[in-house]
XYZ file of C-alpha atoms in Angstrom:
137
model
C 0.117 0.097 -0.036
C 3.173 3.108 1.162
C 4.288 1.324 -2.198
C 1.677 2.449 -4.021
C 0.343 5.104 -2.389
C 3.778 6.960 -3.255
C 3.917 5.848 -6.432
C 0.457 7.960 -6.732
C 1.494 10.853 -4.960
C 4.533 11.075 -7.408
C 2.788 9.882 -10.482
C 2.243 13.630 -11.985
C 6.489 14.714 -11.869
C 6.980 14.553 -15.061
C 4.387 14.591 -16.881
C 0.267 13.568 -16.909
C 0.207 10.490 -16.240
C -2.668 7.875 -17.628
C -4.711 6.059 -14.622
C -7.399 4.149 -14.521
C -9.964 1.840 -12.537
C -12.269 -0.537 -12.149
C -13.681 -2.613 -9.207
C -10.861 -5.080 -9.886
C -7.796 -2.960 -10.529
C -6.430 0.138 -11.043
C -4.355 0.717 -13.965
C -1.417 3.417 -14.685
C 1.063 4.386 -16.928
C 3.507 7.161 -14.844
C 6.685 8.886 -17.760
C 9.070 8.541 -15.844
C 11.033 11.423 -17.183
C 9.965 14.428 -18.434
C 10.878 13.372 -22.438
C 7.957 10.776 -22.021
C 10.353 8.215 -23.667
C 10.211 5.484 -20.887
C 7.080 4.783 -18.738
C 6.196 2.759 -16.272
C 2.626 0.225 -15.639
C 1.187 -0.091 -13.042
C -1.357 -2.052 -11.840
C -3.260 -2.480 -8.990
C -5.284 -6.009 -8.437
C -7.360 -5.974 -5.667
C -8.710 -9.605 -4.565
C -4.822 -10.766 -5.806
C -3.152 -11.326 -1.649
C 0.099 -12.243 -2.437
C 1.107 -9.384 -4.702
C -1.751 -6.763 -5.148
C 0.907 -3.862 -6.778
C 3.307 -4.944 -10.250
C 5.189 -2.540 -11.836
C 7.355 -2.273 -15.603
C 9.338 -0.224 -17.309
C 9.239 0.625 -20.977
C 9.006 2.238 -24.337
C 6.966 4.906 -24.695
C 6.100 2.834 -28.129
C 5.777 -0.091 -26.139
C 3.574 2.093 -23.774
C 1.251 3.434 -26.128
C 0.657 -0.304 -27.480
C -0.197 -1.920 -24.059
C -1.933 1.139 -22.936
C -4.219 1.139 -25.936
C -5.226 -2.520 -25.733
C -5.575 -2.333 -21.650
C -8.526 0.499 -22.639
C -9.752 -2.157 -25.197
C -9.273 -5.569 -23.854
C -9.362 -5.122 -20.125
C -11.503 -1.305 -19.453
C -14.493 -2.497 -22.361
C -15.784 -5.587 -20.193
C -16.382 -3.429 -17.358
C -17.328 -0.368 -19.014
C -20.450 -0.942 -21.506
C -20.916 2.521 -23.485
C -17.085 2.043 -24.649
C -17.204 3.579 -27.941
C -14.040 1.007 -28.424
C -13.385 1.881 -33.119
C -13.065 5.631 -32.015
C -10.599 5.098 -29.804
C -9.213 3.166 -32.869
C -9.836 6.021 -35.219
C -8.003 8.068 -32.628
C -4.512 6.185 -32.276
C -4.630 5.858 -36.461
C -4.154 9.615 -36.251
C -1.429 9.251 -33.989
C 1.402 6.387 -36.344
C 3.260 8.733 -37.921
C 4.473 10.038 -34.634
C 7.093 9.677 -31.662
C 6.169 7.290 -28.803
C 6.500 10.062 -26.247
C 4.180 11.514 -28.524
C 1.642 9.022 -29.068
C 1.563 8.924 -24.964
C 0.697 12.240 -24.386
C -1.515 12.640 -27.524
C -4.062 9.598 -26.349
C -3.936 10.314 -23.090
C -4.646 14.162 -23.562
C -7.785 13.003 -25.362
C -8.526 10.840 -22.565
C -8.388 12.817 -19.855
C -10.081 15.598 -21.921
C -12.511 14.072 -24.333
C -13.419 11.405 -22.217
C -17.487 11.440 -22.480
C -16.978 11.053 -26.651
C -15.381 7.470 -25.815
C -17.971 6.949 -22.572
C -20.390 8.067 -20.543
C -18.594 6.594 -17.456
C -15.066 6.692 -17.848
C -13.594 5.727 -14.775
C -10.202 8.227 -15.476
C -8.162 10.409 -13.222
C -8.292 14.164 -15.297
C -6.171 15.984 -12.634
C -3.541 15.949 -9.614
C -7.089 17.026 -7.641
C -8.543 13.243 -8.637
C -5.931 10.530 -7.034
C -6.960 10.125 -3.973
C -9.910 8.545 -5.870
C -7.354 6.184 -6.379
C -5.498 5.134 -2.342
C -8.893 5.417 -0.906
C -10.127 2.469 -3.166
C -6.993 0.046 -1.627
């Protein structure tokens, strides 16, 4: 819990992270440095008693793929009105961009236009909402 809280509390230090939560888990992508070339993927699974926290670090390009997969396959299981085709269409517009540009663009899009994709997307939109995550564990 304390390691997770530390991660959450510092998640805005190098830019805007991506945080989403469901009834079973919390998923996040956090920029490791201000350039956004490397990202930490965080998942916290509530029912997992031994090791609920999973943290790994990847390049921005790989992180982009994992973020899309999480939204399209993981979150869509919990959010019944999630418009996956619209998410995929937006992702296609980013194909020519660098990894850090893709990550920042998709995160910005999902935060700022979340209602375009779902009426109830459980996404953290600002630093002020981080307590929502820590209160769940």
